[in-house]
Each structure stands twice: as structure tokens, then as C-alpha cells.
């Protein structure tokens, strides 16, 4: 085992190519993981087609080329550095790709997600140095990773299901900030998408008693409701048209009708890139007085947000990005216990040689139910 196959991007806008490169040696506090599955996020196709290139001409946020992408790797530890303590070869793991500098005030204070150098291994980030130190995304056969980035996987959680932890964790960390739990009414804006579906599955696991969801596709919404018909209610909304001019928004009226007229306790916005600001605002207006909203979606338009309305209604609005390795461990524990039921995911598995087909085919999916996986152990 001295060389491996990696799918590498040599130029933005071109297909990835399979290259034979050396298997890396883990540093003393790192591990080497043999990748068994890598989750593919729908945004990766846009990123490798130079999504950021036109917006950030210096490309500082992107890894140096040729680059190995792949945000959500799972696999088996093959080798450990001589200062690695509590994990050993043979352990099954999810590799949290969140990298931090380790020595800034936020890192030293135990807030790695607030590190100014926060960088995703195998994707993009704020530090070229970190990207060079960890240049292996999950679209290759062996990756190095720091020992504190590993979520140990129980035997009953498959590599494919755990390769979805990036989305689960993003929703989960935001939902913990919102206090989602028993007795709470929680609205997921965009509930049938990849993030939104995972938020609904987590809301069931976390004990939320009333789960409301919006979406565009009625058939997909019905599939989401079928996860728990007693607790989940869905409403089809048309983002493009927005709320009717004058009078009350049917979305707000519906949410209040589900909550004894109060409005919901919390909102998680999971809208996809390109969704208009009005679609996020409509969801905010479903909040009760004192309600809290978190944004993990990709609305990029400026919000028409009235600060006076925010103040008088005691509304909180928070951004949230990714999740800690500790939160990943909580996901693994919930999945192991069966409180988080991951069986509804439909894995669509591609070999490493099919990586470009996988990226090209991501628009053909049953919302968040389809889980796109590349299996680097297969090169055919
Ligand atoms: Zn730091």
C-alpha cells in the first residue's frame, strides 16, 4: 500500500481525473483513514464548475490545484500517528471535515467553529495553509485527518448513512441553538430538501411534538409527512410567486392554525441557493412572540427585515455553520439507539471512476431522500 487512486480536479470547469498518487503518512497526532464512502453534496458540482471563481477572483478560499474534493468521508482507520490515544486501526469513523487553526483565541477557548481560519477539508475555506496541510478530500482511497476530527461509528450505522452526517450535523447544531424539543412547534422552511429532510428526521429524534414544513413539491412533501403523520404537517408554497399582495399570508395563517394561534416556537431555514429573500421572510413571520430562527440555508438576497418588528416581537435570528465533532458523536449515538432513524435514506452509490457522472446526475433526485455516495474502494 504505497500508492492510491484519487479523483482530482486539475482545472475548474473540467471533469475530475483519476490519478495514481502516494498514500500519505499520518503526522503524529493524525490518523490515516481508508475511505469506504464519501457523501456528495449537491453544491459540489457548482463549486468544481467555478461557482466561486467569478465572485472571488483570487480564489484564496479554494484548495490549490490539482485538488481532491469530497466533504463527507467515512471509512476505517488504517494507521495512527504515535501520539494518537483513543482510536486505533480498524475503528469505523466519520471524518468531520471542519478544520481550525488550533491556536487562536476561539480555538483555545473550545469554539473551533468560530476560528477565523475555519476550513473544510476537501471543499473550501478560509486558510490555504490548512488546505495544504490536509489536502485529501473523500474522493480518494486514503485520507489523513486529525485525531480530534473523528466520529466513531457504531456497527449498526452504515458507511453510506454516516456519509450524510454533514447535513445531519448542520441541521442538528442549529436545532440545538433553537432549543427544539418536547412541547415545541418547529417549522422547517424547505423540509423536503437534503438539509430540510434531515432536520425533520432530527426533530422526530429530539422529541419535537409539532413539526411543520414547507416545500414546493407536493409529492415529496407527502413522503416527508408519512415519516410521522401524527407529528408532521406540510404546506406547499410557491417561492417564486411569494405571498399574496395585501391581506395575510396563507403560510402564516396555516402555521398559527397549527399552534393555537400563537405561531411556531422556532424556524430553521433550509432553502436552496437561488431562493428569494421573501421566501425566508415568510417563514420568519410564522414565529410566535419570542420565537427563534436559525439560518442554515443558502438564500443570498438581502433580507427586507424590519428591525422594529424584530424588537417588538422579541425575535432572534441566528446564522449557523456546520457542527462540532462532539455533536457528530451525539448523532452517531442517536443513530445507534434508533431514535434517529436513517433507514429512509435511499443510497445511490457510484464507483470512484463514476465521480463525474455522479456530479452530473445530482439534479435527478427525490429531494433529500436520495443520498449520493461515491465508493472509492470501487474503481471500475
Ligand atoms: Zn483558530
mmCIF file of C-alpha atoms and ligand atoms in Angstrom:
data_model
loop_
_atom_site.group_PDB
_atom_site.id
_atom_site.type_symbol
_atom_site.label_atom_id
_atom_site.label_comp_id
_atom_site.label_asym_id
_atom_site.label_seq_id
_atom_site.Cartn_x
_atom_site.Cartn_y
_atom_site.Cartn_z
ATOM 1 C CA UNK A 1 0.000 0.000 0.000
ATOM 2 C CA UNK A 2 2.191 2.822 -1.217
ATOM 3 C CA UNK A 3 0.021 4.385 -3.891
ATOM 4 C CA UNK A 4 -3.691 5.014 -4.271
ATOM 5 C CA UNK A 5 -6.239 6.286 -6.756
ATOM 6 C CA UNK A 6 -7.587 9.805 -6.274
ATOM 7 C CA UNK A 7 -10.177 11.740 -8.247
ATOM 8 C CA UNK A 8 -8.515 15.106 -8.780
ATOM 9 C CA UNK A 9 -9.681 18.371 -10.259
ATOM 10 C CA UNK A 10 -6.913 19.847 -12.418
ATOM 11 C CA UNK A 11 -8.849 22.874 -13.693
ATOM 12 C CA UNK A 12 -12.159 24.434 -12.724
ATOM 13 C CA UNK A 13 -14.874 23.637 -15.212
ATOM 14 C CA UNK A 14 -13.209 20.375 -16.304
ATOM 15 C CA UNK A 15 -14.129 16.811 -15.277
ATOM 16 C CA UNK A 16 -12.159 15.233 -12.442
ATOM 17 C CA UNK A 17 -9.436 12.765 -13.478
ATOM 18 C CA UNK A 18 -8.330 9.587 -11.739
ATOM 19 C CA UNK A 19 -4.652 9.838 -10.790
ATOM 20 C CA UNK A 20 -2.331 7.451 -9.001
ATOM 21 C CA UNK A 21 -0.618 9.285 -6.116
ATOM 22 C CA UNK A 22 1.308 8.270 -2.971
ATOM 23 C CA UNK A 23 -0.666 7.177 0.101
ATOM 24 C CA UNK A 24 0.027 9.887 2.704
ATOM 25 C CA UNK A 25 1.779 9.167 6.002
ATOM 26 C CA UNK A 26 -0.144 10.411 9.073
ATOM 27 C CA UNK A 27 1.567 13.021 11.247
ATOM 28 C CA UNK A 28 1.969 12.141 14.992
ATOM 29 C CA UNK A 29 -1.497 13.428 16.012
ATOM 30 C CA UNK A 30 -3.233 12.371 12.764
ATOM 31 C CA UNK A 31 -4.770 9.149 11.511
ATOM 32 C CA UNK A 32 -4.915 7.552 8.067
ATOM 33 C CA UNK A 33 -8.438 6.503 7.057
ATOM 34 C CA UNK A 34 -9.284 4.070 4.265
ATOM 35 C CA UNK A 35 -12.352 5.724 2.726
ATOM 36 C CA UNK A 36 -15.373 3.434 2.282
ATOM 37 C CA UNK A 37 -17.951 6.056 1.290
ATOM 38 C CA UNK A 38 -17.988 9.771 0.602
ATOM 39 C CA UNK A 39 -21.187 11.795 0.596
ATOM 40 C CA UNK A 40 -21.571 14.137 -2.361
ATOM 41 C CA UNK A 41 -23.255 17.450 -1.659
ATOM 42 C CA UNK A 42 -25.351 18.920 -4.494
ATOM 43 C CA UNK A 43 -23.326 22.127 -4.321
ATOM 44 C CA UNK A 44 -20.076 20.323 -5.249
ATOM 45 C CA UNK A 45 -20.991 20.301 -8.939
ATOM 46 C CA UNK A 46 -21.339 24.087 -8.819
ATOM 47 C CA UNK A 47 -18.103 24.516 -6.866
ATOM 48 C CA UNK A 48 -15.959 22.495 -9.271
ATOM 49 C CA UNK A 49 -17.579 24.311 -12.188
ATOM 50 C CA UNK A 50 -16.071 27.512 -10.720
ATOM 51 C CA UNK A 51 -19.045 28.780 -8.717
ATOM 52 C CA UNK A 52 -16.771 30.953 -6.555
ATOM 53 C CA UNK A 53 -14.392 31.894 -9.362
ATOM 54 C CA UNK A 54 -16.480 34.729 -10.679
ATOM 55 C CA UNK A 55 -17.190 36.022 -7.176
ATOM 56 C CA UNK A 56 -13.724 35.756 -5.645
ATOM 57 C CA UNK A 57 -11.154 36.342 -8.390
ATOM 58 C CA UNK A 58 -8.121 35.483 -6.214
ATOM 59 C CA UNK A 59 -9.551 32.009 -5.431
ATOM 60 C CA UNK A 60 -7.991 32.182 -1.973
ATOM 61 C CA UNK A 61 -10.873 30.250 -0.498
ATOM 62 C CA UNK A 62 -10.382 27.280 -2.828
ATOM 63 C CA UNK A 63 -7.814 24.480 -2.432
ATOM 64 C CA UNK A 64 -4.716 24.573 -4.650
ATOM 65 C CA UNK A 65 -4.987 22.525 -7.862
ATOM 66 C CA UNK A 66 -4.910 19.672 -8.539
ATOM 67 C CA UNK A 67 -7.410 19.255 -5.703
ATOM 68 C CA UNK A 68 -9.105 16.257 -4.122
ATOM 69 C CA UNK A 69 -12.644 17.182 -3.128
ATOM 70 C CA UNK A 70 -15.131 15.200 -1.027
ATOM 71 C CA UNK A 71 -16.676 16.702 2.112
ATOM 72 C CA UNK A 72 -18.202 13.756 3.989
ATOM 73 C CA UNK A 73 -15.879 10.727 4.150
ATOM 74 C CA UNK A 74 -16.484 7.637 6.219
ATOM 75 C CA UNK A 75 -14.184 4.647 6.494
ATOM 76 C CA UNK A 76 -11.878 2.544 8.611
ATOM 77 C CA UNK A 77 -8.760 3.752 10.397
ATOM 78 C CA UNK A 78 -5.773 2.147 8.677
ATOM 79 C CA UNK A 79 -2.908 3.692 10.648
ATOM 80 C CA UNK A 80 -2.461 6.097 13.569
ATOM 81 C CA UNK A 81 0.285 8.586 14.458
ATOM 82 C CA UNK A 82 2.407 7.854 17.530
ATOM 83 C CA UNK A 83 0.556 10.415 19.667
ATOM 84 C CA UNK A 84 -2.943 9.171 18.851
ATOM 85 C CA UNK A 85 -4.563 7.800 22.005
ATOM 86 C CA UNK A 86 -8.185 6.717 21.931
ATOM 87 C CA UNK A 87 -8.754 5.421 18.409
ATOM 88 C CA UNK A 88 -6.996 2.541 16.725
ATOM 89 C CA UNK A 89 -6.686 0.802 13.374
ATOM 90 C CA UNK A 90 -9.928 -0.953 12.467
ATOM 91 C CA UNK A 91 -12.214 1.646 14.067
ATOM 92 C CA UNK A 92 -15.096 2.749 11.837
ATOM 93 C CA UNK A 93 -15.322 6.540 11.632
ATOM 94 C CA UNK A 94 -16.915 9.587 10.043
ATOM 95 C CA UNK A 95 -14.286 12.266 9.420
ATOM 96 C CA UNK A 96 -15.597 15.691 10.399
ATOM 97 C CA UNK A 97 -14.019 17.884 7.679
ATOM 98 C CA UNK A 98 -14.118 21.051 9.825
ATOM 99 C CA UNK A 99 -10.521 22.213 10.278
ATOM 100 C CA UNK A 100 -9.381 25.015 12.555
ATOM 101 C CA UNK A 101 -6.031 26.628 13.291
ATOM 102 C CA UNK A 102 -5.904 25.205 16.840
ATOM 103 C CA UNK A 103 -4.199 28.184 18.488
ATOM 104 C CA UNK A 104 -6.351 31.301 18.031
ATOM 105 C CA UNK A 105 -8.423 32.688 20.906
ATOM 106 C CA UNK A 106 -11.573 30.857 19.719
ATOM 107 C CA UNK A 107 -9.787 27.534 19.223
ATOM 108 C CA UNK A 108 -8.060 27.799 22.616
ATOM 109 C CA UNK A 109 -11.438 28.644 24.123
ATOM 110 C CA UNK A 110 -13.055 25.484 22.760
ATOM 111 C CA UNK A 111 -15.042 27.187 19.968
ATOM 112 C CA UNK A 112 -13.420 25.691 16.853
ATOM 113 C CA UNK A 113 -16.334 26.623 14.574
ATOM 114 C CA UNK A 114 -15.603 30.289 15.324
ATOM 115 C CA UNK A 115 -11.948 30.019 14.247
ATOM 116 C CA UNK A 116 -11.153 32.806 11.736
ATOM 117 C CA UNK A 117 -9.236 30.189 9.699
ATOM 118 C CA UNK A 118 -12.186 27.734 9.606
ATOM 119 C CA UNK A 119 -11.683 25.498 6.578
ATOM 120 C CA UNK A 120 -13.428 22.438 5.155
ATOM 121 C CA UNK A 121 -11.056 19.602 4.287
ATOM 122 C CA UNK A 122 -11.937 18.513 0.761
ATOM 123 C CA UNK A 123 -14.052 21.537 -0.076
ATOM 124 C CA UNK A 124 -13.046 25.178 0.535
ATOM 125 C CA UNK A 125 -12.331 27.517 3.401
ATOM 126 C CA UNK A 126 -10.512 30.474 4.855
ATOM 127 C CA UNK A 127 -6.943 29.158 5.078
ATOM 128 C CA UNK A 128 -4.762 27.952 2.227
ATOM 129 C CA UNK A 129 -2.234 26.686 4.820
ATOM 130 C CA UNK A 130 -4.829 24.361 6.349
ATOM 131 C CA UNK A 131 -5.929 23.204 2.898
ATOM 132 C CA UNK A 132 -2.288 22.356 2.111
ATOM 133 C CA UNK A 133 -1.873 20.552 5.455
ATOM 134 C CA UNK A 134 -4.996 18.426 4.813
ATOM 135 C CA UNK A 135 -5.227 18.150 1.011
ATOM 136 C CA UNK A 136 -7.183 14.878 0.925
ATOM 137 C CA UNK A 137 -10.945 15.052 0.419
ATOM 138 C CA UNK A 138 -13.014 11.876 0.474
ATOM 139 C CA UNK A 139 -12.845 11.273 -3.296
ATOM 140 C CA UNK A 140 -9.694 9.172 -2.928
ATOM 141 C CA UNK A 141 -8.798 5.913 -1.233
ATOM 142 C CA UNK A 142 -6.850 7.100 1.837
ATOM 143 C CA UNK A 143 -7.044 10.402 3.694
ATOM 144 C CA UNK A 144 -5.250 11.863 6.683
ATOM 145 C CA UNK A 145 -7.254 13.590 9.403
ATOM 146 C CA UNK A 146 -6.619 14.960 12.914
ATOM 147 C CA UNK A 147 -7.493 12.586 15.741
ATOM 148 C CA UNK A 148 -9.993 15.085 17.189
ATOM 149 C CA UNK A 149 -11.998 15.115 13.939
ATOM 150 C CA UNK A 150 -13.180 11.521 14.185
ATOM 151 C CA UNK A 151 -16.745 10.467 14.972
ATOM 152 C CA UNK A 152 -16.690 6.789 15.901
ATOM 153 C CA UNK A 153 -19.445 4.865 14.148
ATOM 154 C CA UNK A 154 -21.445 2.109 15.819
ATOM 155 C CA UNK A 155 -21.655 -1.170 13.900
ATOM 156 C CA UNK A 156 -25.342 -0.639 13.029
ATOM 157 C CA UNK A 157 -24.717 2.673 11.221
ATOM 158 C CA UNK A 158 -23.610 2.070 7.640
ATOM 159 C CA UNK A 159 -20.786 3.970 5.969
ATOM 160 C CA UNK A 160 -23.347 5.249 3.432
ATOM 161 C CA UNK A 161 -25.766 6.609 6.055
ATOM 162 C CA UNK A 162 -22.943 8.200 8.063
ATOM 163 C CA UNK A 163 -21.707 9.913 4.895
ATOM 164 C CA UNK A 164 -24.820 12.067 5.351
ATOM 165 C CA UNK A 165 -23.603 13.376 8.712
ATOM 166 C CA UNK A 166 -22.543 16.697 7.211
ATOM 167 C CA UNK A 167 -26.172 17.579 6.565
ATOM 168 C CA UNK A 168 -27.481 15.949 9.708
ATOM 169 C CA UNK A 169 -24.879 17.759 11.787
ATOM 170 C CA UNK A 170 -25.510 21.142 10.177
ATOM 171 C CA UNK A 171 -29.216 20.866 10.960
ATOM 172 C CA UNK A 172 -28.580 19.403 14.420
ATOM 173 C CA UNK A 173 -26.191 22.107 15.634
ATOM 174 C CA UNK A 174 -28.677 24.794 14.564
ATOM 175 C CA UNK A 175 -31.610 22.955 16.154
ATOM 176 C CA UNK A 176 -29.753 22.733 19.470
ATOM 177 C CA UNK A 177 -29.317 26.512 19.344
ATOM 178 C CA UNK A 178 -33.075 26.799 18.776
ATOM 179 C CA UNK A 179 -33.955 24.528 21.685
ATOM 180 C CA UNK A 180 -36.014 22.146 19.555
ATOM 181 C CA UNK A 181 -37.622 19.563 21.807
ATOM 182 C CA UNK A 182 -40.767 18.324 23.543
ATOM 183 C CA UNK A 183 -43.707 20.716 23.626
ATOM 184 C CA UNK A 184 -42.198 22.800 20.858
ATOM 185 C CA UNK A 185 -43.634 23.692 17.459
ATOM 186 C CA UNK A 186 -40.809 23.778 14.933
ATOM 187 C CA UNK A 187 -41.070 24.901 11.299
ATOM 188 C CA UNK A 188 -38.602 23.731 8.649
ATOM 189 C CA UNK A 189 -38.574 26.055 5.655
ATOM 190 C CA UNK A 190 -37.780 23.735 2.739
ATOM 191 C CA UNK A 191 -38.470 20.441 4.504
ATOM 192 C CA UNK A 192 -38.163 18.071 1.534
ATOM 193 C CA UNK A 193 -34.646 19.115 0.501
ATOM 194 C CA UNK A 194 -31.445 17.473 1.710
ATOM 195 C CA UNK A 195 -30.991 19.691 4.769
ATOM 196 C CA UNK A 196 -34.695 20.068 5.469
ATOM 197 C CA UNK A 197 -35.468 16.339 5.423
ATOM 198 C CA UNK A 198 -32.606 15.678 7.822
ATOM 199 C CA UNK A 199 -33.933 18.446 10.098
ATOM 200 C CA UNK A 200 -37.349 16.742 10.104
ATOM 201 C CA UNK A 201 -35.770 13.366 10.958
ATOM 202 C CA UNK A 202 -33.816 15.003 13.788
ATOM 203 C CA UNK A 203 -36.883 16.860 15.084
ATOM 204 C CA UNK A 204 -38.566 13.466 15.460
ATOM 205 C CA UNK A 205 -35.484 12.155 17.274
ATOM 206 C CA UNK A 206 -35.252 15.222 19.540
ATOM 207 C CA UNK A 207 -38.863 14.918 20.622
ATOM 208 C CA UNK A 208 -40.432 17.940 18.921
ATOM 209 C CA UNK A 209 -44.153 17.405 19.191
ATOM 210 C CA UNK A 210 -45.299 19.620 16.294
ATOM 211 C CA UNK A 211 -43.172 19.703 13.128
ATOM 212 C CA UNK A 212 -44.298 21.964 10.294
ATOM 213 C CA UNK A 213 -42.685 22.019 6.880
ATOM 214 C CA UNK A 214 -42.888 23.990 3.667
ATOM 215 C CA UNK A 215 -41.812 22.940 0.201
ATOM 216 C CA UNK A 216 -42.657 23.217 -3.469
ATOM 217 C CA UNK A 217 -43.177 19.590 -4.475
ATOM 218 C CA UNK A 218 -46.427 18.176 -3.068
ATOM 219 C CA UNK A 219 -45.468 14.537 -3.703
ATOM 220 C CA UNK A 220 -42.197 14.927 -1.798
ATOM 221 C CA UNK A 221 -43.965 16.796 0.992
ATOM 222 C CA UNK A 222 -46.345 13.862 1.379
ATOM 223 C CA UNK A 223 -43.379 11.495 1.680
ATOM 224 C CA UNK A 224 -41.996 13.677 4.471
ATOM 225 C CA UNK A 225 -45.351 13.731 6.278
ATOM 226 C CA UNK A 226 -45.506 9.933 6.037
ATOM 227 C CA UNK A 227 -42.430 9.723 8.323
ATOM 228 C CA UNK A 228 -44.770 10.606 11.204
ATOM 229 C CA UNK A 229 -48.297 11.599 10.141
ATOM 230 C CA UNK A 230 -49.267 12.468 13.733
ATOM 231 C CA UNK A 231 -46.466 14.962 14.271
ATOM 232 C CA UNK A 232 -45.561 16.342 10.821
ATOM 233 C CA UNK A 233 -47.731 18.792 8.856
ATOM 234 C CA UNK A 234 -46.722 20.137 5.453
ATOM 235 C CA UNK A 235 -47.799 23.002 3.209
ATOM 236 C CA UNK A 236 -46.903 23.529 -0.443
ATOM 237 C CA UNK A 237 -45.826 27.113 -1.089
ATOM 238 C CA UNK A 238 -44.767 28.841 -4.285
ATOM 239 C CA UNK A 239 -41.490 30.657 -3.601
ATOM 240 C CA UNK A 240 -41.471 32.306 -6.979
ATOM 241 C CA UNK A 241 -44.845 33.954 -6.541
ATOM 242 C CA UNK A 242 -44.305 34.951 -2.903
ATOM 243 C CA UNK A 243 -47.105 35.919 -0.560
ATOM 244 C CA UNK A 244 -50.261 37.474 -1.991
ATOM 245 C CA UNK A 245 -50.239 41.276 -2.027
ATOM 246 C CA UNK A 246 -52.322 42.714 0.812
ATOM 247 C CA UNK A 247 -54.077 40.598 3.406
ATOM 248 C CA UNK A 248 -52.489 37.842 5.448
ATOM 249 C CA UNK A 249 -50.046 35.258 4.139
ATOM 250 C CA UNK A 250 -51.685 31.798 3.918
ATOM 251 C CA UNK A 251 -48.417 30.314 5.282
ATOM 252 C CA UNK A 252 -48.654 32.415 8.454
ATOM 253 C CA UNK A 253 -52.376 31.691 8.804
ATOM 254 C CA UNK A 254 -51.678 27.959 8.452
ATOM 255 C CA UNK A 255 -48.823 27.974 10.982
ATOM 256 C CA UNK A 256 -50.959 29.834 13.521
ATOM 257 C CA UNK A 257 -53.848 27.413 12.950
ATOM 258 C CA UNK A 258 -51.472 24.570 13.915
ATOM 259 C CA UNK A 259 -50.314 26.301 17.116
ATOM 260 C CA UNK A 260 -53.472 27.569 18.841
ATOM 261 C CA UNK A 261 -52.954 30.940 17.191
ATOM 262 C CA UNK A 262 -49.527 31.608 18.706
ATOM 263 C CA UNK A 263 -47.155 30.875 15.849
ATOM 264 C CA UNK A 264 -44.240 28.449 15.992
ATOM 265 C CA UNK A 265 -41.511 28.430 18.648
ATOM 266 C CA UNK A 266 -38.669 28.094 16.171
ATOM 267 C CA UNK A 267 -37.881 28.161 12.461
ATOM 268 C CA UNK A 268 -34.984 26.550 10.610
ATOM 269 C CA UNK A 269 -34.416 27.965 7.147
ATOM 270 C CA UNK A 270 -33.104 25.299 4.745
ATOM 271 C CA UNK A 271 -33.873 26.984 1.425
ATOM 272 C CA UNK A 272 -31.586 26.172 -1.522
ATOM 273 C CA UNK A 273 -29.310 28.579 -3.419
ATOM 274 C CA UNK A 274 -31.366 30.914 -5.580
ATOM 275 C CA UNK A 275 -34.383 31.058 -3.271
ATOM 276 C CA UNK A 276 -35.654 34.630 -2.874
ATOM 277 C CA UNK A 277 -35.398 36.641 0.341
ATOM 278 C CA UNK A 278 -39.185 36.836 0.542
ATOM 279 C CA UNK A 279 -39.334 33.052 0.965
ATOM 280 C CA UNK A 280 -37.194 33.299 4.106
ATOM 281 C CA UNK A 281 -39.157 36.290 5.424
ATOM 282 C CA UNK A 282 -42.467 34.453 5.073
ATOM 283 C CA UNK A 283 -41.135 31.733 7.367
ATOM 284 C CA UNK A 284 -39.914 34.288 9.934
ATOM 285 C CA UNK A 285 -43.422 35.709 10.175
ATOM 286 C CA UNK A 286 -44.712 32.304 11.335
ATOM 287 C CA UNK A 287 -42.781 32.776 14.631
ATOM 288 C CA UNK A 288 -44.604 33.490 17.860
ATOM 289 C CA UNK A 289 -43.538 36.390 20.063
ATOM 290 C CA UNK A 290 -40.147 35.463 21.463
ATOM 291 C CA UNK A 291 -39.565 32.907 18.717
ATOM 292 C CA UNK A 292 -36.127 31.971 17.403
ATOM 293 C CA UNK A 293 -34.940 31.347 13.850
ATOM 294 C CA UNK A 294 -31.689 29.890 12.558
ATOM 295 C CA UNK A 295 -30.438 30.012 9.001
ATOM 296 C CA UNK A 296 -28.524 27.087 7.505
ATOM 297 C CA UNK A 297 -29.938 27.632 4.000
ATOM 298 C CA UNK A 298 -28.396 29.437 1.074
ATOM 299 C CA UNK A 299 -30.576 32.493 0.475
ATOM 300 C CA UNK A 300 -28.159 35.126 -0.814
ATOM 301 C CA UNK A 301 -30.511 38.051 -1.428
ATOM 302 C CA UNK A 302 -30.662 40.919 1.071
ATOM 303 C CA UNK A 303 -33.479 40.394 3.570
ATOM 304 C CA UNK A 304 -36.151 43.085 3.863
ATOM 305 C CA UNK A 305 -36.012 42.763 7.650
ATOM 306 C CA UNK A 306 -37.747 45.367 9.793
ATOM 307 C CA UNK A 307 -35.660 45.879 12.930
ATOM 308 C CA UNK A 308 -38.641 47.408 14.749
ATOM 309 C CA UNK A 309 -40.703 44.270 14.076
ATOM 310 C CA UNK A 310 -37.767 42.155 15.274
ATOM 311 C CA UNK A 311 -37.518 44.165 18.517
ATOM 312 C CA UNK A 312 -41.184 44.454 19.387
ATOM 313 C CA UNK A 313 -41.757 40.745 18.768
ATOM 314 C CA UNK A 314 -38.558 39.715 20.599
ATOM 315 C CA UNK A 315 -37.458 37.656 17.575
ATOM 316 C CA UNK A 316 -33.987 36.063 17.423
ATOM 317 C CA UNK A 317 -32.288 35.269 14.109
ATOM 318 C CA UNK A 318 -29.001 33.374 14.062
ATOM 319 C CA UNK A 319 -26.692 32.002 11.401
ATOM 320 C CA UNK A 320 -25.233 28.531 11.930
ATOM 321 C CA UNK A 321 -22.485 26.660 10.085
ATOM 322 C CA UNK A 322 -21.527 23.022 10.453
ATOM 323 C CA UNK A 323 -21.142 21.183 13.758
ATOM 324 C CA UNK A 324 -18.526 20.042 16.246
ATOM 325 C CA UNK A 325 -17.104 16.538 16.401
ATOM 326 C CA UNK A 326 -18.901 16.241 19.760
ATOM 327 C CA UNK A 327 -22.220 16.961 18.055
ATOM 328 C CA UNK A 328 -21.275 14.335 15.466
ATOM 329 C CA UNK A 329 -20.793 11.834 18.301
ATOM 330 C CA UNK A 330 -24.314 12.677 19.506
ATOM 331 C CA UNK A 331 -25.662 11.936 16.020
ATOM 332 C CA UNK A 332 -23.858 8.597 15.993
ATOM 333 C CA UNK A 333 -25.301 7.755 19.413
ATOM 334 C CA UNK A 334 -28.848 8.636 18.296
ATOM 335 C CA UNK A 335 -28.451 6.587 15.112
ATOM 336 C CA UNK A 336 -27.086 3.655 17.131
ATOM 337 C CA UNK A 337 -30.006 3.817 19.559
ATOM 338 C CA UNK A 338 -32.512 4.004 16.708
ATOM 339 C CA UNK A 339 -34.011 7.274 17.960
ATOM 340 C CA UNK A 340 -32.604 8.822 14.786
ATOM 341 C CA UNK A 341 -33.998 6.596 12.045
ATOM 342 C CA UNK A 342 -31.719 6.846 8.996
ATOM 343 C CA UNK A 343 -33.417 3.984 7.138
ATOM 344 C CA UNK A 344 -35.461 6.320 4.924
ATOM 345 C CA UNK A 345 -32.355 7.427 3.013
ATOM 346 C CA UNK A 346 -32.010 5.885 -0.440
ATOM 347 C CA UNK A 347 -28.319 5.460 -1.189
ATOM 348 C CA UNK A 348 -27.257 5.934 -4.803
ATOM 349 C CA UNK A 349 -23.713 4.588 -4.884
ATOM 350 C CA UNK A 350 -21.154 5.367 -7.609
ATOM 351 C CA UNK A 351 -17.663 3.960 -8.049
ATOM 352 C CA UNK A 352 -14.726 6.375 -7.950
ATOM 353 C CA UNK A 353 -14.475 6.090 -11.747
ATOM 354 C CA UNK A 354 -18.065 7.347 -11.998
ATOM 355 C CA UNK A 355 -17.451 10.510 -9.969
ATOM 356 C CA UNK A 356 -18.177 12.856 -12.873
ATOM 357 C CA UNK A 357 -21.413 11.004 -13.663
ATOM 358 C CA UNK A 358 -22.405 11.303 -10.007
ATOM 359 C CA UNK A 359 -21.842 15.065 -10.065
ATOM 360 C CA UNK A 360 -23.703 15.492 -13.338
ATOM 361 C CA UNK A 361 -26.676 13.450 -12.187
ATOM 362 C CA UNK A 362 -27.473 15.166 -8.901
ATOM 363 C CA UNK A 363 -30.406 17.168 -10.170
ATOM 364 C CA UNK A 364 -32.220 13.875 -10.697
ATOM 365 C CA UNK A 365 -33.105 13.102 -7.103
ATOM 366 C CA UNK A 366 -36.103 12.532 -4.850
ATOM 367 C CA UNK A 367 -35.365 15.640 -2.764
ATOM 368 C CA UNK A 368 -33.434 14.822 0.376
ATOM 369 C CA UNK A 369 -34.356 11.144 0.249
ATOM 370 C CA UNK A 370 -31.653 10.382 -2.327
ATOM 371 C CA UNK A 371 -28.204 10.061 -0.759
ATOM 372 C CA UNK A 372 -25.396 10.398 -3.327
ATOM 373 C CA UNK A 373 -22.345 8.342 -2.416
ATOM 374 C CA UNK A 374 -19.009 7.690 -4.094
ATOM 375 C CA UNK A 375 -17.330 4.446 -3.005
ATOM 376 C CA UNK A 376 -13.561 4.862 -3.555
ATOM 377 C CA UNK A 377 -12.917 1.172 -2.905
ATOM 378 C CA UNK A 378 -14.508 0.607 -6.317
ATOM 379 C CA UNK A 379 -12.519 1.721 -9.352
ATOM 380 C CA UNK A 380 -14.156 0.280 -12.452
HETATM 381 ZN ZN1 LIG B 1 -8.368 29.004 15.404
#
